[in-house]
Coordinates of C-alpha atoms and ligand atoms in Angstrom, one line a residue:
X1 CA -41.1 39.2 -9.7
X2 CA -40.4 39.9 -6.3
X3 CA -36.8 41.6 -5.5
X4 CA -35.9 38.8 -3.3
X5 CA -36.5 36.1 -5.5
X6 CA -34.7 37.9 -8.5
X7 CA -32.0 38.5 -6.3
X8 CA -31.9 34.4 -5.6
X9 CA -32.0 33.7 -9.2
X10 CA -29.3 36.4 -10.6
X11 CA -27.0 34.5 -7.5
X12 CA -27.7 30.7 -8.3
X13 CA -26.9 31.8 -12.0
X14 CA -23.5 33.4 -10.9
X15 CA -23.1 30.1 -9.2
X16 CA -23.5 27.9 -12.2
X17 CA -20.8 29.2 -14.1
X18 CA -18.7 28.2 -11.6
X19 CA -17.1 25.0 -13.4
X20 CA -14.5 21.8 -12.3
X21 CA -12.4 23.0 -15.2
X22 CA -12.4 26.7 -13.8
X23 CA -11.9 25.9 -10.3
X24 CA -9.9 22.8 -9.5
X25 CA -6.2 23.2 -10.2
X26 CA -5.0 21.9 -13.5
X27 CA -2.7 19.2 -12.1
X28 CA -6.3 17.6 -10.5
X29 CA -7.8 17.7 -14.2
X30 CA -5.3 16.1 -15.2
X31 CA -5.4 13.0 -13.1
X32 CA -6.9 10.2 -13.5
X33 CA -8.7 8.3 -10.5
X34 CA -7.6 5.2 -9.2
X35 CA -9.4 2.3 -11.3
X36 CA -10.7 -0.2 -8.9
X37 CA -12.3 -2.8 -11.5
X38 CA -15.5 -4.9 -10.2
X39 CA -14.7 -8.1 -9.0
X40 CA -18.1 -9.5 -8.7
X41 CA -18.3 -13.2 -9.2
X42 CA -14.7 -13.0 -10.0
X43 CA -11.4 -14.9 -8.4
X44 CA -9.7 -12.1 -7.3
X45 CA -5.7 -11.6 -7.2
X46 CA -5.4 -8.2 -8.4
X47 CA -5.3 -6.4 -4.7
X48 CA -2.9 -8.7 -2.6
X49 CA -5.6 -9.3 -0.4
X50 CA -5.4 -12.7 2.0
X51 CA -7.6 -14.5 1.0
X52 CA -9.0 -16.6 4.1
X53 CA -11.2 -16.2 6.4
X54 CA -10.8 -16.6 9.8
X55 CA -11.7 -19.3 12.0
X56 CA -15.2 -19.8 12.8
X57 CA -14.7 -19.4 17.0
X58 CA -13.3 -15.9 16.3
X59 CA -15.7 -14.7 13.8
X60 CA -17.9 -15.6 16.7
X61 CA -16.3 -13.8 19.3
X62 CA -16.1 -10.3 17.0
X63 CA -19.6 -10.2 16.3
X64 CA -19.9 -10.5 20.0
X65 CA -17.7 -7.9 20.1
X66 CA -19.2 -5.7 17.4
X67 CA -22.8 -6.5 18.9
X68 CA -21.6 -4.6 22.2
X69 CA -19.7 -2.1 20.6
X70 CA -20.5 2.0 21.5
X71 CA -21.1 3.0 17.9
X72 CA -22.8 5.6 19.5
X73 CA -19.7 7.3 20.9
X74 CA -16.4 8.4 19.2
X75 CA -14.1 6.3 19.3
X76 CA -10.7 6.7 21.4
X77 CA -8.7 9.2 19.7
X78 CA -5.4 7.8 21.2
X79 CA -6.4 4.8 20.3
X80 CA -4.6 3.4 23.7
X81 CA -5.8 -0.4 23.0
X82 CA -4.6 -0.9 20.0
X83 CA -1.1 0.6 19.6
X84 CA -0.4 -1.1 23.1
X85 CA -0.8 -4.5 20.8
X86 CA 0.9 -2.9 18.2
X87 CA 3.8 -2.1 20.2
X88 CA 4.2 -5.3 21.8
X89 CA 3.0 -7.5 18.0
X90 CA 5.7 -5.9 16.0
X91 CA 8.4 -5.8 19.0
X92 CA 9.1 -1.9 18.8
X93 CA 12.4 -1.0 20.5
X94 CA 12.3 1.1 23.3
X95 CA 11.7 4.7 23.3
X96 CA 9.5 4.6 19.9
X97 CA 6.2 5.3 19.1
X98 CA 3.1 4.3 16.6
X99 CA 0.8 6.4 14.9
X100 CA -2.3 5.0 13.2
X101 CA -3.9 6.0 10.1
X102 CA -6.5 5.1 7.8
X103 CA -4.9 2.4 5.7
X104 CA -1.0 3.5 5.3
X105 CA -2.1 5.4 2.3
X106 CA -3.4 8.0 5.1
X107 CA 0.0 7.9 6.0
X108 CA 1.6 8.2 2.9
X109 CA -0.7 12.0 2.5
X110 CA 0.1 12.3 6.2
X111 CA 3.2 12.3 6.0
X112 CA 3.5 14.5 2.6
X113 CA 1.4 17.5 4.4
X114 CA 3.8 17.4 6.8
X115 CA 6.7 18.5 4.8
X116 CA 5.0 20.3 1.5
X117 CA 7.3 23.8 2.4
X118 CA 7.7 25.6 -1.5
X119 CA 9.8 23.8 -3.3
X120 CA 10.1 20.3 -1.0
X121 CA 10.2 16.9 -3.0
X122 CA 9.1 14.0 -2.8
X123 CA 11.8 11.3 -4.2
X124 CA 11.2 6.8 -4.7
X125 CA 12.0 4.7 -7.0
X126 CA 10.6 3.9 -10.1
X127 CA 8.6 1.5 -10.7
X128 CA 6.9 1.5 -7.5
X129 CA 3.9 1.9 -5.7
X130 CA 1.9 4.4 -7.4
X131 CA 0.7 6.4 -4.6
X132 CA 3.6 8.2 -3.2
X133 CA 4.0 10.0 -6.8
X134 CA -0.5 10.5 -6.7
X135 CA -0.3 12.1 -3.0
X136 CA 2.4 14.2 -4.2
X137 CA 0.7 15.7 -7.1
X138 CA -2.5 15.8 -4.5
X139 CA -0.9 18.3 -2.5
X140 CA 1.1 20.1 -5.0
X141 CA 4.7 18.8 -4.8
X142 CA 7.4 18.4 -6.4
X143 CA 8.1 14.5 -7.1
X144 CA 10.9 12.6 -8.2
X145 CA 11.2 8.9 -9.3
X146 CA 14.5 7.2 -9.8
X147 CA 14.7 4.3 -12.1
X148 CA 15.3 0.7 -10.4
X149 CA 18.2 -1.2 -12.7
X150 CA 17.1 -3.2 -15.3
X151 CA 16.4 -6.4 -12.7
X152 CA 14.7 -4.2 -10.2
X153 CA 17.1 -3.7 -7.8
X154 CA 18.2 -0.5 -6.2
X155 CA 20.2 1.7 -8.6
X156 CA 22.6 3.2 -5.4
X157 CA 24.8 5.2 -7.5
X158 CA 21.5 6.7 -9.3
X159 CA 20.1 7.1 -6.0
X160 CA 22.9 9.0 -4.2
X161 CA 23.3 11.0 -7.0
X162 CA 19.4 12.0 -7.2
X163 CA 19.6 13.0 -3.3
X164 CA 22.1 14.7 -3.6
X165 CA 21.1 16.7 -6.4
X166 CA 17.0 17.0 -5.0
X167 CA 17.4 17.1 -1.2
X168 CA 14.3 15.1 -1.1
X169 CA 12.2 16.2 2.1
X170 CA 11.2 12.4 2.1
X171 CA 12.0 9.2 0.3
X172 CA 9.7 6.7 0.0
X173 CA 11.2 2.7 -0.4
X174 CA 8.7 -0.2 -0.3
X175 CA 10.5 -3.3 1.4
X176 CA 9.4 -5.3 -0.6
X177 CA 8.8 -3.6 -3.3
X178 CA 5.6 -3.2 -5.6
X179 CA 4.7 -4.5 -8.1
X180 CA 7.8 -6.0 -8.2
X181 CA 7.6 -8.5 -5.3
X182 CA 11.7 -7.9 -4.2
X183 CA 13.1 -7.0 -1.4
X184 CA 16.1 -4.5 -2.1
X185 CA 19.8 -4.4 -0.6
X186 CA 19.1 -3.8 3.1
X187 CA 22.8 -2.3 2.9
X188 CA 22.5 -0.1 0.0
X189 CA 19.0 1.2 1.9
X190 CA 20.9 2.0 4.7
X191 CA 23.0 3.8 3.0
X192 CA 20.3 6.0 1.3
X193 CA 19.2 6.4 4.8
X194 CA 22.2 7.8 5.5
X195 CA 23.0 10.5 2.8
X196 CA 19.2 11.7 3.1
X197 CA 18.9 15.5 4.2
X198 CA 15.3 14.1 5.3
X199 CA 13.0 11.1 6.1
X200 CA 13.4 8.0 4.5
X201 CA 10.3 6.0 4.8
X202 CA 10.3 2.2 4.6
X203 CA 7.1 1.0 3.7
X204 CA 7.0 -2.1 4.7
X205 CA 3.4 -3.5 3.6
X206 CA 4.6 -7.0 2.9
X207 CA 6.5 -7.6 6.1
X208 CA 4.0 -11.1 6.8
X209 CA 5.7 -12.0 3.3
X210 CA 9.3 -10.7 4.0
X211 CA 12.5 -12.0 5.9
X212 CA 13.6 -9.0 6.8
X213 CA 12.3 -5.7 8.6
X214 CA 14.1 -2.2 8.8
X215 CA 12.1 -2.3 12.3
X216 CA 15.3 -3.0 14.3
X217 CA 17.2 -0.5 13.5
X218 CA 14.9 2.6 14.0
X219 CA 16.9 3.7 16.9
X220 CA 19.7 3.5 14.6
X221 CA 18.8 6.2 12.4
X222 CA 16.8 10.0 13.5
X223 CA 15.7 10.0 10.2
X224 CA 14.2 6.6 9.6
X225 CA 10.5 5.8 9.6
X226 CA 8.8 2.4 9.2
X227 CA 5.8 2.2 7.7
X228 CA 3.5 -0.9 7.9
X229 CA -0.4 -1.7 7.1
X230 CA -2.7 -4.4 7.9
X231 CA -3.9 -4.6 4.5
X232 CA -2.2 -7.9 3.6
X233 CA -2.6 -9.9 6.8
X234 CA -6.5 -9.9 6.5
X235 CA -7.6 -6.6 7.4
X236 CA -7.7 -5.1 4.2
X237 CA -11.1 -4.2 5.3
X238 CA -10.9 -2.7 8.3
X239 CA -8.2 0.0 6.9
X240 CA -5.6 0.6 9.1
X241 CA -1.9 0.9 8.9
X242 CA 1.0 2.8 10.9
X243 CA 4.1 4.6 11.1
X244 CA 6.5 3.5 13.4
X245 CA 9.3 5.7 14.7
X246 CA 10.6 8.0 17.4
X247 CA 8.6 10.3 19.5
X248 CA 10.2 13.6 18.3
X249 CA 8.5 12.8 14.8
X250 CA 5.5 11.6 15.9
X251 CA 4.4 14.4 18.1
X252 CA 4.7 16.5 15.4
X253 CA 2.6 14.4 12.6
X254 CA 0.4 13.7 15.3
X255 CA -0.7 17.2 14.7
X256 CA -2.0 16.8 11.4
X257 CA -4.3 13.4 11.8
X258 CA -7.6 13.9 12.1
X259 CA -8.7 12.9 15.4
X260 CA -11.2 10.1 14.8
X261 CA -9.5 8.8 11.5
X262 CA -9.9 5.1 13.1
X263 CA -13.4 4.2 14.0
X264 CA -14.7 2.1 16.8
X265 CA -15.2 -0.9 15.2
X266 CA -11.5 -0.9 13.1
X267 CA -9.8 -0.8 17.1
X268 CA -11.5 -3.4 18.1
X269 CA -12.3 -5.8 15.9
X270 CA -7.9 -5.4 15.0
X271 CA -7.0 -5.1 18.3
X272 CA -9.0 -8.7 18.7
X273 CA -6.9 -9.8 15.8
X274 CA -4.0 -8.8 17.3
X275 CA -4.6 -10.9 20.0
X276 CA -4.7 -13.9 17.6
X277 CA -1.7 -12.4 15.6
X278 CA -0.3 -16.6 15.0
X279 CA -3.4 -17.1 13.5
X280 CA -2.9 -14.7 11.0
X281 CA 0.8 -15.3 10.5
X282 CA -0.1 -19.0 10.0
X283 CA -2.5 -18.0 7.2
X284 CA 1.1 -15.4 6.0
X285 CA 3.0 -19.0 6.0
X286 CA 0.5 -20.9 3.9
X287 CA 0.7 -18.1 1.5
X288 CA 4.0 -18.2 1.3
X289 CA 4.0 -22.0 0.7
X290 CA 1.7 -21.1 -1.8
X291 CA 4.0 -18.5 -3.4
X292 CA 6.9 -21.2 -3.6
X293 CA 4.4 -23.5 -5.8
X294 CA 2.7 -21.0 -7.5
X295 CA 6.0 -19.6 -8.8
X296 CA 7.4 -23.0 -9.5
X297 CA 4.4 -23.8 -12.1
X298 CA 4.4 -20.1 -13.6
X299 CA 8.0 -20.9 -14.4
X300 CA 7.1 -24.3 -16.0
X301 CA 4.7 -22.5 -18.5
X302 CA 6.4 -21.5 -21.7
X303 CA 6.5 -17.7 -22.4
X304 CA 6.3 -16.9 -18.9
X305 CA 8.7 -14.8 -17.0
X306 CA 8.5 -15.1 -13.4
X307 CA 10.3 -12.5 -11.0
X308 CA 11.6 -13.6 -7.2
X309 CA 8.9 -12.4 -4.8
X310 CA 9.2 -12.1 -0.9
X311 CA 5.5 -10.3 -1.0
X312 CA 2.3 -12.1 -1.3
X313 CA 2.3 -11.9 -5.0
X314 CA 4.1 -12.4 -8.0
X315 CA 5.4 -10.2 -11.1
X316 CA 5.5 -11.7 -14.8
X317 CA 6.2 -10.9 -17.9
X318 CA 4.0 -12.7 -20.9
X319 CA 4.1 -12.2 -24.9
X320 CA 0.8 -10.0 -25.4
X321 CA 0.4 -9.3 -21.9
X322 CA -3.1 -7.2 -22.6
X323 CA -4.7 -10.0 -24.8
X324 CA -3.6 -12.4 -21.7
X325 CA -5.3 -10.1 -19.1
X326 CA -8.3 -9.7 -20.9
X327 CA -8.1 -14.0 -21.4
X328 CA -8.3 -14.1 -17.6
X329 CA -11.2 -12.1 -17.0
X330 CA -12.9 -14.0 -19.7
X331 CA -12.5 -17.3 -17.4
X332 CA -13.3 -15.2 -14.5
X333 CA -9.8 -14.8 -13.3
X334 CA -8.9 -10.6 -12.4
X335 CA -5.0 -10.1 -12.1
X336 CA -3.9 -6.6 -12.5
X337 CA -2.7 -5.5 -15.9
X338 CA 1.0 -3.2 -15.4
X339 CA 1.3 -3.3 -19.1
X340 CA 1.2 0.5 -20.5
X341 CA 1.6 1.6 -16.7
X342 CA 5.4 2.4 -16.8
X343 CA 8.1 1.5 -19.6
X344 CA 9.7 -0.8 -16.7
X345 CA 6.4 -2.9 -16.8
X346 CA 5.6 -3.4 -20.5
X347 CA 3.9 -6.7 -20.5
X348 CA 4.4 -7.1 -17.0
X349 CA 1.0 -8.5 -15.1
X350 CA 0.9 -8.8 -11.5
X351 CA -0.9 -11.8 -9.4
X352 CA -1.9 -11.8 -5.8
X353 CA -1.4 -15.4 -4.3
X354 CA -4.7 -16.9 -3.7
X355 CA -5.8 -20.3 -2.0
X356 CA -4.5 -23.2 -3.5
X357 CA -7.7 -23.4 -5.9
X358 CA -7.6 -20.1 -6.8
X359 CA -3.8 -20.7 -7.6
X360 CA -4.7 -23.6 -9.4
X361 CA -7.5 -22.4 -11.6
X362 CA -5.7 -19.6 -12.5
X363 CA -2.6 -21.5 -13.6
X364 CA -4.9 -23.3 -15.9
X365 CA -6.8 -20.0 -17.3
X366 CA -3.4 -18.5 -17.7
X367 CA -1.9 -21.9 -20.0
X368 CA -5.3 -21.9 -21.7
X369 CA -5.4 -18.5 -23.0
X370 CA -1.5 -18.8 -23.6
X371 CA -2.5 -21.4 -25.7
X372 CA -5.1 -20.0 -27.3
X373 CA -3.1 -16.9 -28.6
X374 CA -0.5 -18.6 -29.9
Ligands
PMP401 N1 2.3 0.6 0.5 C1 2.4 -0.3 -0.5 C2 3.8 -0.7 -1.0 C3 1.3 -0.9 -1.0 O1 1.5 -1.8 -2.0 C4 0.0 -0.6 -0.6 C5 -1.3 -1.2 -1.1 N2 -1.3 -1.7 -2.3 C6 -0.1 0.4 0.4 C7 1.1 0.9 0.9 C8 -1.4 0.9 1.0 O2 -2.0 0.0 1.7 P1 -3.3 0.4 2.6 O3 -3.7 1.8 2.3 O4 -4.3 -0.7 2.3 O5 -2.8 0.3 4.0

């Protein structure tokens, strides 16, 4: 056999004994990944997506749009277009900035990269959205979770006490929260805010859903950030969300964002939506309507626990909350299942509010099965 080729097959051998379980640090094997279960043929309200379209005349005029688009090209980096209609959509106060990411959960890892010195922590609350404690463990840090009191609200002596024993580098707080669907003690928050050696985040991906925003009082605080996404307005597609806050913090996570992470068709086809922003918040007001109704004949339904919900869905808690689950998907109904998730959540299941047919037909899957297991 020629030298050359026993050379190449002594090397590709080395190479095969390279495994996963050698290479990738432990903490990675030890994940799981993040189940997203098919929804084919399904009614879904497991994501919190909206779930209308648009209206006809602008589905028209964005495939116009994406007909003409340079897909060619790059697209703009600063993405000048769209944060202009960010800026003036969300009413930033003077003086602050946006910086777009990928869906927030760009941000989220963003943001984490950003401050992963030895030893820096990551601190929420507990339960809550999952990621903050996933990125965390993706990039090696240390992470935190403080429990929520037994109704979910903020637990601010627990809190205080957590910061000031952790000196978290950031803390994470969903306004509202998920999976529970409440919006916590803007006061208490504020306080956080201020005993924080470092950045509090609000992440504020149910703002369409909410009555209250922490984005008025960024020039309040130097260490608030506000986190948003698009997500639950009816981009969910698209990806994109953003951090809101002041320059001096930007510039510097600016750094770390990979130049294209918005494409050319995501800046146009949202900064188009933007432009049409009622129309979407009109669609955010019929699913809150929805939410008002849907909530009201959960409650009527024996066995059920209902939870108050200023997001776009609603948290429960059933007898046999699995068996129930599984019920759904048997009528063609996928919820999301938080039962086993975290202690907080046993037999907890979380719905997304859908149209009012969805809504309806999943009120009756839900009394059927009920009624079935009993
Ligand atoms: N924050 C919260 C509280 C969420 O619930 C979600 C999505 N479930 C996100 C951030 C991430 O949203 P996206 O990546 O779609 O922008």
């Amino acid at each position: 056999m020629p030298a050359l080729i026993q050379c190449h097959l002594f090397m590709s051998s080395a190479r095969s004994s390279v495994t996963p379980e050698k290479l990738i640090r432990p903490e990675i094997l030890a994940l799981h990944a993040y189940h997203v279960p098919p929804a084919s043929g399904m009614i879904k309200l497991d994501a919190m997506e909206n779930p209308y379209l648009l209206p006809q005349a602008l589905r028209d005029e964005i495939a116009r749009l994406v007909a003409d688009a340079q897909i060619n090209r790059y697209p703009d980096a600063g993405a000048h277009q769209l944060k202009a209609d960010i800026r003036k959509v969300t009413n930033l106060p003077a003086g602050m900035e946006v910086l777009l990411g990928n869906g927030s959960d760009e941000i989220i890892q963003l943001l984490a990269m950003a401050v992963d010195k030895p030893g820096a922590t990551i601190l929420s609350v507990e339960p809550s959205f999952v990621m903050y404690k996933m990125i965390a463990t993706f990039i090696g840090m240390n992470y935190v979770g403080v429990p929520l009191a037994q109704d979910f609200s903020l637990d601010l002596p627990a809190m205080l006490e957590a910061i000031k024993r952790e000196q978290p580098a950031l803390v994470f707080l969903a306004y509202p929260n998920n999976p529970t669907g409440n919006l916590f003690d803007a006061d208490a928050i504020k306080q956080i805010i201020q005993a924080a050696p470092g950045l509090v985040v609000v992440d504020e991906a149910y703002y369409a859903f909410a009555r209250d925003s922490f984005i008025p009082h960024l020039a309040q605080y130097e260490n608030l950030l506000v986190m948003r996404t698009f997500s639950k307005l009816g981009m969910a597609g698209l990806r994109l969300g953003f951090l809101a806050g002041s320059t001096a913090w930007l510039a510097q996570l600016e750094k770390l964002r990979l130049p294209y992470n918005v494409g050319v068709l995501p800046q146009l086809v949202a900064a188009k939506l933007l432009e049409h922003h009622d129309v979407l918040l009109a669609q955010a007001d019929s699913i809150k309507q929805e939410r008002t109704k849907l909530l009201a004949a959960l409650s009527a339904i024996s066995g059920v626990q209902t939870y108050p919900s200023e997001a776009n869905f609603i948290l429960l808690r059933v007898a046999k909350a699995t068996q129930i689950f599984e019920g759904l998907k048997q009528r063609g109904v996928l919820i999301k299942n938080l039962n086993g998730g975290h202690p907080a959540l046993a037999d907890c299941l979380r719905v997304t509010v859908g149209t009012p047919e969805e809504n309806q037909t999943f009120v009756a899957a839900l009394q059927d099965t009920i009624n079935q297991l009993a």
